[in-house]
Coordinates of C-alpha atoms and ligand atoms in Angstrom, one line a residue:
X1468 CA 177.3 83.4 127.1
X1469 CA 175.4 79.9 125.6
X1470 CA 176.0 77.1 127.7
X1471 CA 177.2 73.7 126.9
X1472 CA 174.4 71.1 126.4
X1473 CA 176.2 69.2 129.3
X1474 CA 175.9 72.1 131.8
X1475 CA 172.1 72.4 130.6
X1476 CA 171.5 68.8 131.4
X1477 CA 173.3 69.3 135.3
X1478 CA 172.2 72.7 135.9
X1479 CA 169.0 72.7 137.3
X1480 CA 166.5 75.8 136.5
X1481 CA 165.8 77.8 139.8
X1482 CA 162.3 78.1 140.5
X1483 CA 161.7 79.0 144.2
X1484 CA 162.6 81.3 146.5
X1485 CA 164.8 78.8 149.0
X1486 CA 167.2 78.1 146.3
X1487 CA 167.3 74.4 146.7
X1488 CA 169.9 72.7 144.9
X1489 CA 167.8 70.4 142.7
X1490 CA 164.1 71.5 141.3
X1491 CA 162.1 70.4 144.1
X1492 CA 158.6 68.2 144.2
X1493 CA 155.8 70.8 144.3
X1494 CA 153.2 68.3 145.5
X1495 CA 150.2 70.3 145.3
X1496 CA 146.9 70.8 143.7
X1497 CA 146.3 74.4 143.8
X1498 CA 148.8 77.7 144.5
X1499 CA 146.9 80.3 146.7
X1500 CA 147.1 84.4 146.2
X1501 CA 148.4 86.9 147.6
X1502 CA 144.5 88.5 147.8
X1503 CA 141.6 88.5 145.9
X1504 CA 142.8 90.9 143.3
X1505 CA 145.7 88.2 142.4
X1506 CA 142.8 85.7 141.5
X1507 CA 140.9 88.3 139.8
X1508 CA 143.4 89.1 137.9
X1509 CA 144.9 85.9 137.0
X1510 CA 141.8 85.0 135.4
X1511 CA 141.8 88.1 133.4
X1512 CA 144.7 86.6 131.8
X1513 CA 146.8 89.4 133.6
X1514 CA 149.1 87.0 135.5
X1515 CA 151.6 84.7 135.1
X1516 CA 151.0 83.0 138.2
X1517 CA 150.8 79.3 139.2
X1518 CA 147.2 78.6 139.8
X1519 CA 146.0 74.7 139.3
X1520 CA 148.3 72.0 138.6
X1521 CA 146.7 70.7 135.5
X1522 CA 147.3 74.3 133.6
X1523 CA 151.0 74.9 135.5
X1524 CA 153.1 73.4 138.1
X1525 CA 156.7 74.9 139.1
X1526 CA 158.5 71.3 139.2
X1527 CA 156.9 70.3 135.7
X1528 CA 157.8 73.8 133.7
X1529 CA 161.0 73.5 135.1
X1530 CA 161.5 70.0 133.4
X1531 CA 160.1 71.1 130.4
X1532 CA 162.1 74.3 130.0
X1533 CA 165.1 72.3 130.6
X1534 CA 164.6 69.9 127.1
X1535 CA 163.2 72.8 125.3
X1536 CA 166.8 74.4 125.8
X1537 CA 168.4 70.9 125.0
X1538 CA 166.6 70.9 121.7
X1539 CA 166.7 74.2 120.5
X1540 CA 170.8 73.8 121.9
X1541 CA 173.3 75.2 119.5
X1542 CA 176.8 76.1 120.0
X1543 CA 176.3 79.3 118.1
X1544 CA 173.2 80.2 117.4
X1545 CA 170.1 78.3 119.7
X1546 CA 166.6 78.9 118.7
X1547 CA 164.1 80.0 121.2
X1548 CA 162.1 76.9 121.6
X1549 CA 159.1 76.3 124.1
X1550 CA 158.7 72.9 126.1
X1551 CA 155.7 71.0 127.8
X1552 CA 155.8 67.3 129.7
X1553 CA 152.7 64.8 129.6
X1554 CA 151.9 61.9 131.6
X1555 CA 153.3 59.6 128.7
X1556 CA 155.0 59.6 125.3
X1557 CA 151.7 58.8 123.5
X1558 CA 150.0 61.8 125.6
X1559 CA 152.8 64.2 123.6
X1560 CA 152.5 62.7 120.6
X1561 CA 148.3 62.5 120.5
X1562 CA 148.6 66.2 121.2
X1563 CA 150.9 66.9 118.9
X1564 CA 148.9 65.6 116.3
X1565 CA 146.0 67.3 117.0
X1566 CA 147.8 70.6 117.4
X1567 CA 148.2 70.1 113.4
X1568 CA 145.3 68.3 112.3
X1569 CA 141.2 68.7 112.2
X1570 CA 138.4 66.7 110.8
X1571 CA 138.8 66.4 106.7
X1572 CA 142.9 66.6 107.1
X1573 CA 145.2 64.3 106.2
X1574 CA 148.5 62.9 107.7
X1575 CA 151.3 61.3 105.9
X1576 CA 153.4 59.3 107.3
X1577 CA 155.7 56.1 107.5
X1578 CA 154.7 52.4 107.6
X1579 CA 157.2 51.0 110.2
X1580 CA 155.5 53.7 113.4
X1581 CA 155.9 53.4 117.2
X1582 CA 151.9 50.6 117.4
X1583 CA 150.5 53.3 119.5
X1584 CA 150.8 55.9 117.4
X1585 CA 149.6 54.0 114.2
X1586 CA 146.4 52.6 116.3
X1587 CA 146.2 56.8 117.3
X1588 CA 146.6 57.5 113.5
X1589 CA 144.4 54.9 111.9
X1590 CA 142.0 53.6 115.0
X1591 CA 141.2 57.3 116.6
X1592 CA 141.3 60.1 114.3
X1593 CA 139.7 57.9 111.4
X1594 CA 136.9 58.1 113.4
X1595 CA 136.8 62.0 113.7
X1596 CA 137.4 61.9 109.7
X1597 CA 141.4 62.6 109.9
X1598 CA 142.8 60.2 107.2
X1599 CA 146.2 58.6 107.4
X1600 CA 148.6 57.6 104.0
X1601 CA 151.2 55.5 104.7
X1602 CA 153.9 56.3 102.4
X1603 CA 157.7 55.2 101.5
X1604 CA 159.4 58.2 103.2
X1605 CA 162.8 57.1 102.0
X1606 CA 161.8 58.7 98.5
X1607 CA 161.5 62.3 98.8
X1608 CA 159.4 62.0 95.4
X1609 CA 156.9 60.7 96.4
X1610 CA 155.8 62.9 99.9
X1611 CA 156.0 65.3 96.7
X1612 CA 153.8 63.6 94.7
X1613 CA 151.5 63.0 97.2
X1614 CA 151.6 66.4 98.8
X1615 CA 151.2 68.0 95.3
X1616 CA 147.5 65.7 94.5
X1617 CA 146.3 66.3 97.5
X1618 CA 145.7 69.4 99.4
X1619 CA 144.4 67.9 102.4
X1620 CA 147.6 66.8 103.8
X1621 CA 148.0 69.1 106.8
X1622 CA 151.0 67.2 108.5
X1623 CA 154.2 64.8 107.8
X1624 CA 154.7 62.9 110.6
X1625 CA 158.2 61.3 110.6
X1626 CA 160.1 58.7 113.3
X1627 CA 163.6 58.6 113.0
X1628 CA 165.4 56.2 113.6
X1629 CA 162.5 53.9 113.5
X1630 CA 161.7 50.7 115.7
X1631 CA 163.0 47.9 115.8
X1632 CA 165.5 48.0 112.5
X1633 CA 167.0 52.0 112.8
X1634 CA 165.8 52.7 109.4
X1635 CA 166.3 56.3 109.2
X1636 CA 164.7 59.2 107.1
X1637 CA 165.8 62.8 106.0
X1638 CA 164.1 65.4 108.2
X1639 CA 165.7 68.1 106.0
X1640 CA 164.5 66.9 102.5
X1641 CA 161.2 65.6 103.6
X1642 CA 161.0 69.0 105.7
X1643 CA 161.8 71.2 102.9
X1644 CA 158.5 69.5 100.7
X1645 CA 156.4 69.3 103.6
X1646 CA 157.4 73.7 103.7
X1647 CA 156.4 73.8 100.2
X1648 CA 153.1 73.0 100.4
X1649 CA 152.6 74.3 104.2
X1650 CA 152.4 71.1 105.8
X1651 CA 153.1 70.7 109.0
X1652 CA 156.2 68.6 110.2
X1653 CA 156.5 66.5 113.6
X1654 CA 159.4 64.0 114.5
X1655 CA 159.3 61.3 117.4
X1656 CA 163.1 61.9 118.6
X1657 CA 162.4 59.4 120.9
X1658 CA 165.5 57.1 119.7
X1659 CA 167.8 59.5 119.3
X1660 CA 167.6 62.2 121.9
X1661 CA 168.6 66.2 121.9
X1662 CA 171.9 64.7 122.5
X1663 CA 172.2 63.1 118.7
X1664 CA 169.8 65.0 117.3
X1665 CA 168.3 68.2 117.1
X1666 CA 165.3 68.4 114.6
X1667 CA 164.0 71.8 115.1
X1668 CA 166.7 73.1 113.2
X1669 CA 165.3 71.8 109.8
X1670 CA 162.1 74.0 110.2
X1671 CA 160.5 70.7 112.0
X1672 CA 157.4 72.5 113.7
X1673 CA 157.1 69.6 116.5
X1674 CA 159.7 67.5 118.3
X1675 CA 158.0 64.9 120.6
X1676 CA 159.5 62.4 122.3
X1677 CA 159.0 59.1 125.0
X1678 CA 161.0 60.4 127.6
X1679 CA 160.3 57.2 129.4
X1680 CA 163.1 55.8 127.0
X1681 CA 166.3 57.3 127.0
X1682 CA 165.5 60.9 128.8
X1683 CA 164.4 59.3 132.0
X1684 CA 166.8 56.6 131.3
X1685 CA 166.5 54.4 134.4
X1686 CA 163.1 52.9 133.4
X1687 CA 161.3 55.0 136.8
X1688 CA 158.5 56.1 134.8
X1689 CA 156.3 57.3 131.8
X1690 CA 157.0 60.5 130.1
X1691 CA 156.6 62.7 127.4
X1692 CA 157.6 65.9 126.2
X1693 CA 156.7 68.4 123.1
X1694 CA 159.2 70.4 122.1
X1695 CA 158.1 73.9 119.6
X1696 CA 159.4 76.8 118.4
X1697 CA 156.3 79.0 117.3
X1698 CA 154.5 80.8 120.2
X1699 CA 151.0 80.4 118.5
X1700 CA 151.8 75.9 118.5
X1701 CA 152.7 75.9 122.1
X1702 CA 149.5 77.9 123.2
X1703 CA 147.4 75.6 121.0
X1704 CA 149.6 72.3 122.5
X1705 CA 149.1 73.8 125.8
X1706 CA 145.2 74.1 125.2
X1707 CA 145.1 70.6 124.7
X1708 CA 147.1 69.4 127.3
X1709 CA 145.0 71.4 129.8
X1710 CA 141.5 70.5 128.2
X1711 CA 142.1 66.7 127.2
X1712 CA 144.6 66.2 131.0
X1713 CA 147.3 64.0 129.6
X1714 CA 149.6 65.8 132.2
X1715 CA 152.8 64.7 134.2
X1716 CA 152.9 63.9 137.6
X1717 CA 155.4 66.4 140.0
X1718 CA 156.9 63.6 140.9
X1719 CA 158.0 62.0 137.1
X1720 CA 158.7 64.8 136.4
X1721 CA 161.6 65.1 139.3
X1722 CA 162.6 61.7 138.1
X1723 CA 163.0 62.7 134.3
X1724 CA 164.9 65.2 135.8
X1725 CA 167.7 63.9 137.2
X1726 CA 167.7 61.2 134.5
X1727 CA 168.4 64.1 132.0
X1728 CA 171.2 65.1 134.2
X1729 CA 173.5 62.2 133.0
X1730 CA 171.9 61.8 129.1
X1731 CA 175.3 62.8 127.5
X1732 CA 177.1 60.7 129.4
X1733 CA 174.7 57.8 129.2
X1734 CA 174.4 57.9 125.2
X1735 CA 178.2 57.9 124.9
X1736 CA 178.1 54.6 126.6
X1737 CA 175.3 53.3 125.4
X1738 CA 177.2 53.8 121.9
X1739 CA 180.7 52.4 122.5
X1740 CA 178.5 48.9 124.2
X1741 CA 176.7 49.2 121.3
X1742 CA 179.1 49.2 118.4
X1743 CA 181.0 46.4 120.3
X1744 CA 177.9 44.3 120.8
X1745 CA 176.8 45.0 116.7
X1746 CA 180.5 44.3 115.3
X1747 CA 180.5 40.6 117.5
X1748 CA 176.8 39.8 116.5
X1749 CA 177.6 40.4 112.5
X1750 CA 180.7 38.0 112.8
X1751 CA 178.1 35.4 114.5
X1752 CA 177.4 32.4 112.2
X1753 CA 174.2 32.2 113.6
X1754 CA 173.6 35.9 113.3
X1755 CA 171.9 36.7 109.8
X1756 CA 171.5 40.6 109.3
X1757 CA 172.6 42.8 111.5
X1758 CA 171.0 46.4 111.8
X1759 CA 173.2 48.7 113.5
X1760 CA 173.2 52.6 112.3
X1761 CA 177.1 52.4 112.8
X1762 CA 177.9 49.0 110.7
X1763 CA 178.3 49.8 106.9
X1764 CA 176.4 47.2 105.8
X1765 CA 173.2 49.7 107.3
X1766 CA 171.1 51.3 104.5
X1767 CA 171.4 54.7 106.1
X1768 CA 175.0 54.5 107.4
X1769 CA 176.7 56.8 105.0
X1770 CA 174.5 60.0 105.1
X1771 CA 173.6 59.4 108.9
X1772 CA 176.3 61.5 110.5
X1773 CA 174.5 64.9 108.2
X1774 CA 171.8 64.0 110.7
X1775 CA 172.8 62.6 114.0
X1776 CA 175.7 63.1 116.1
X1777 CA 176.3 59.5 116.9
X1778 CA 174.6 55.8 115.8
X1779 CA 172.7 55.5 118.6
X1780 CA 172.3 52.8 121.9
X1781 CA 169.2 50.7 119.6
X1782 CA 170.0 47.5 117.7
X1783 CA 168.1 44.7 115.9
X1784 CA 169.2 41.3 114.7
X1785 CA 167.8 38.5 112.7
X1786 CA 169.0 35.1 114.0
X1787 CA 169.1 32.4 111.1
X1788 CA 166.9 30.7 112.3
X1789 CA 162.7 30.0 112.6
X1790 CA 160.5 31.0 115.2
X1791 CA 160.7 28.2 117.5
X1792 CA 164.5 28.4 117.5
X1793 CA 164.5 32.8 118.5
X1794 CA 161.9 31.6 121.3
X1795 CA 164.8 29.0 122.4
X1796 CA 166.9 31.9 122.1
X1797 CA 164.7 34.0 123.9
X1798 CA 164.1 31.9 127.0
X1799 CA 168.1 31.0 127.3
X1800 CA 169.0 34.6 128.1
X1801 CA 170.0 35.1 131.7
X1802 CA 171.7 38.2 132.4
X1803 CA 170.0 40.8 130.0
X1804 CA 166.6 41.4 130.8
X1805 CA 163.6 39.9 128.7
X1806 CA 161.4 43.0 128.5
X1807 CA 159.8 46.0 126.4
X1808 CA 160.6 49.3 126.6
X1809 CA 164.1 50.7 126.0
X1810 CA 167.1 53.4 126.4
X1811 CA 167.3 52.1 130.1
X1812 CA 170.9 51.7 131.7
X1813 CA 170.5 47.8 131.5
X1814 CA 170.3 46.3 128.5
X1815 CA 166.7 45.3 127.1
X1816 CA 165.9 41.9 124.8
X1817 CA 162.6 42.0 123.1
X1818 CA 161.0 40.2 120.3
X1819 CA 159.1 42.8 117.9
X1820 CA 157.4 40.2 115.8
X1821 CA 155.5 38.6 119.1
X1822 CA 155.6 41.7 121.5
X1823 CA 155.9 45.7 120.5
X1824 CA 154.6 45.2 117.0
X1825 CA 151.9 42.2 117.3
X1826 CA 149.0 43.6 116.2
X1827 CA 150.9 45.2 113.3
X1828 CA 149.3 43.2 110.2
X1829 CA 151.7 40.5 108.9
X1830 CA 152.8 42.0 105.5
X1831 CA 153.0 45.3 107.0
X1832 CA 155.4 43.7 109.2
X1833 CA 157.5 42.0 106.8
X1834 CA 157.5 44.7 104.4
X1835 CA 159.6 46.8 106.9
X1836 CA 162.1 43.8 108.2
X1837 CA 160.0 42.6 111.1
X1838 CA 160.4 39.3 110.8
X1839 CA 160.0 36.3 113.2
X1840 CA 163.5 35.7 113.9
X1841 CA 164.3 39.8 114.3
X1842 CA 165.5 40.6 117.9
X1843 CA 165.7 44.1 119.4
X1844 CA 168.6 44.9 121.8
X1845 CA 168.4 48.4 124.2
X1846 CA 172.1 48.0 124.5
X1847 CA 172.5 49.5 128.2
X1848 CA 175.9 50.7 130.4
X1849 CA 176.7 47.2 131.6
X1850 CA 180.2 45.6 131.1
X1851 CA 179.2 44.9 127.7
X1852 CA 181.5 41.6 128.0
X1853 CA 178.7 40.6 130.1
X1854 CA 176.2 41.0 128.0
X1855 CA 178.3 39.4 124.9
X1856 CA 178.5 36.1 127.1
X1857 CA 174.9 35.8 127.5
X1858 CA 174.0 36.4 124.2
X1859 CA 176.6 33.8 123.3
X1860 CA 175.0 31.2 125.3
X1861 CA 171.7 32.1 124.2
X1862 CA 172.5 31.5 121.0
X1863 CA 174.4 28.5 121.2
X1864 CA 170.9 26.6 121.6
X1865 CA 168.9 27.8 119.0
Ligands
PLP2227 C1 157.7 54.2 123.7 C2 157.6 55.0 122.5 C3 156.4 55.8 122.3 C4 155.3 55.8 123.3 O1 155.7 56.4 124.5 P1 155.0 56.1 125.9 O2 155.8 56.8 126.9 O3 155.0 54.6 126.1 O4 153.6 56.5 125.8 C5 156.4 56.6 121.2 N1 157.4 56.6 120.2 C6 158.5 55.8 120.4 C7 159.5 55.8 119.3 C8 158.6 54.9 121.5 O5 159.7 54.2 121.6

C-alpha cells in the first residue's frame, strides 16, 4: 500500500542496524570494509557500499530519499523518482543546470529569477559559452517561437511562484514545448514545496529546490535538494555533486530532516496566517497592490489551483508610498523580524528593491513589479493578530 505524504514526512527511512528511531548523524569521513576484497570490489563498481562521505553518506541518502518520495508522491500512481541533498539551494540548482547544459547551449528562462541563479546564468556559464534568453514565460508562444529558431536551446528553466510578487507560470504548457523540441525542463519548487506542488508529473526532468526555505523550515541551516526521475540524470547530477563537492553536511541534513517532519502541517498554517494577513493589507488605505496567489485581484489566481494545492505562505505588498516612507516603515516594525530568507516559522519582512534583488538592473526590476515601495512578507505560524498589529503600527508612520 502507498503511503500518505504525511506518514512519508514523519516516518523516518531505516538505515542502520540499531534501529534508532530517527535517522541518526553519521559523523564520519570514511566507512571501513569488511576486508580487502570489499574495497577491491567497491571500486570495481561491484558494491553498493558507503565508502567516502563526499560520494555517499547514510544520514544524507536517507534525507534525500525521503523528498524524492514526497515529490514523486501520488495517491494513485507515484513515479519512481531519485533524490540527492547539497550544501545549499544554489549548489542543487548550479548542478542542475549543468546536468542539462554544455558549452554552445542555450537556456531559456524567466526575467524575475532567484539573483543567484541569474548571476549563475548570465555571470558563470557566459563565460564557459552557455547563453542565457530571458523570455516572457507567461506566453507559451513565444518559448515556441524561440525554441523553434533556435536549436541550441538545451533547457527551460522555470521558478514558480517567483520572488518577491508570486507571479506564477504553467509548467504543463511550457513543459509540453520544451518536449517538443527535446529541451530540457527544471523548476525551482523552492516556494511552493512537494506539499503544493509536485512538478515531476508534467514530464519536468529536474525539481530543485532551497530547502533552507520552507523544507528545513526553522531557518537552522542551508540546503538543497534535486529531485529526478530518469536514472541516466541522477548519475550525471551525482557526478557533479561528487566532482565539483557542493555536498551537505550529516548534520543539516538531520536538521532538514526533522524540519520535513512537520511541512504539511506548517504550510497549512502558513496559509490560513497568510490569507488573513493579504485580505487586511488590501483593505489598508495605505496598502497599494496587494500580491497574494489567493486574493482575486492576482494575475494567476484563477488557473492556480490546476497547479498547486494551496496559495502558498509568500506575500508582497506595495505601500503608497516613496522610498523614504517604506524605509520609515521598515525601521518601525517590532515584532516581525527584519531579515532575508523565508518559509521560516516566524514571519520574515524584507525589502526586495534594497536587499534580495539589488544588484538586479533597475528596469529589469521594474519590469517585473519590484518597485521601491514593494515589501515581501514570509508569513510564519505566529498568532497572526500579532503580526497584523505590528504591521499596523508600522504603517501608521509612513
Ligand atoms: C533562497 C533561494 C535559492 C537559493 O538557495 P540557497 O539555499 O540560499 O543557496 C534559490 N531559489 C529560490 C527560489 C530561493 O528562494
Amino acid at each position: 500500500m502507498n503511503k500518505g505524504f504525511n506518514s512519508i514526512c514523519v516516518k523516518d527511512i531505516l538505515i542502520e542496524e540499531h534501529h534508532a528511531h530517527v535517522t541518526p548523524i553519521y559523523a564520519t569521513s570514511t566507512f571501513t570494509y569488511a576486508d580487502l576484497d570489499a574495497a577491491f570490489a567497491y571500486f570495481r563498481g561491484e558494491s553498493k557500499q558507503h565508502t567516502y562521505a563526499r560520494m555517499s553518506n547514510p544520514t544524507t541518502d536517507a534525507v534525500a530519499e525521503k523528498i524524492a518520495l514526497l515529490e514523486g508522491y501520488d495517491d494513485e500512481n507515484p513515479i519512481k523518482t531519485y533524490g540527492l541533498l547539497f550544501g545549499s539551494g544554489m549548489a542543487a540548482i548550479a548542478t542542475a543546470i549543468l546536468t542539462c547544459v554544455k558549452s554552445g547551449d542555450t537556456v531559456v528562462t524567466q526575467a524575475n529569477l532567484y539573483g543567484t541563479t541569474n548571476e549563475f546564468l548570465t555571470k558563470k556559464l557566459n563565460d564557459y559559452q552557455v547563453n542565457t534568453i530571458y523570455a516572457d514565460l507567461n506566453d507559451v508562444d513565444v518559448l515556441d517561437n524561440l525554441l523553434q529558431n533556435n536549436s541550441s536551446i538545451k533547457l527551460v528553466y522555470i521558478e514558480t511562484p517567483a520572488n518577491p510578487t508570486l507571479a506564477c507560470y504553467n509548467i504543463k504548457e511550457l513543459t509540453a514545448i520544451a518536449k517538443q523540441h527535446n529541451a530540457f525542463v527544471i523548476v525551482d519548487n523552492t516556494f511552493a514545496t512537494p506539499y503544493l506542488q509536485r512538478p515531476l508529473f508534467d514530464a519536468v526532468d529536474i525539481v530543485v529546490h532551497s530547502s533552507t526555505k520552507f523544507l528545513n523550515g526553522h531557518g537552522t541551516g542551508l540546503s538543497g535538494v534535486l529531485v529526478c526521475k530518469d536514472k541516466e540524470i541522477y548519475q550525471k547530477a551525482h557526478g557533479i555533486l561528487k566532482t565539483f563537492g557542493g555536498i551537505i553536511s550529516p548534520f543539516e541534513a538531520y536538521l532538514l530532516n526533522n524540519g520535513v517532519k512537520t511541512l504539511p502541517l506548517r504550510m497549512e498554517q502558513h496559509m490560513k496566517n497568510a490569507i488573513i494577513l493579504a485580505n487586511f493589507l488590501n483593505n489598508h488605505a495605505k496598502v497599494k497592490k496587494v500580491n497574494y496567489l489567493g486574493l482575486t485581484s492576482h494575475q494567476d489566481h484563477h488557473w492556480i489551483l490546476q497547479q498547486m494545492k494551496g496559495y502558498g505562505g509568500m506575500l508582497s505588498f506595495e505601500i503608497d508610498t516613496d522610498i523614504d516612507g517604506c524605509i520609515r516603515f521598515l525601521k518601525q516594525i517590532k515584532f516581525c523580524t527584519n531579515t532575508g530568507s523565508l518559509g521560516t516559522a516566524d514571519t520574515l519582512i524584507t525589502h526586495p528593491c534594497s536587499t534580495s534583488h539589488s544588484n538586479v538592473p533597475e528596469a529589469q526590476r521594474l519590469a517585473v513589479g519590484i518597485t521601491p515601495s514593494l515589501v515581501r512578507v514570509s508569513v510564519g505560524l505566529e498568532n497572526i493578530e500579532d503580526v497584523i498589529t505590528d504591521i499596523n503600527q508600522a504603517l501608521a508612520v509612513v
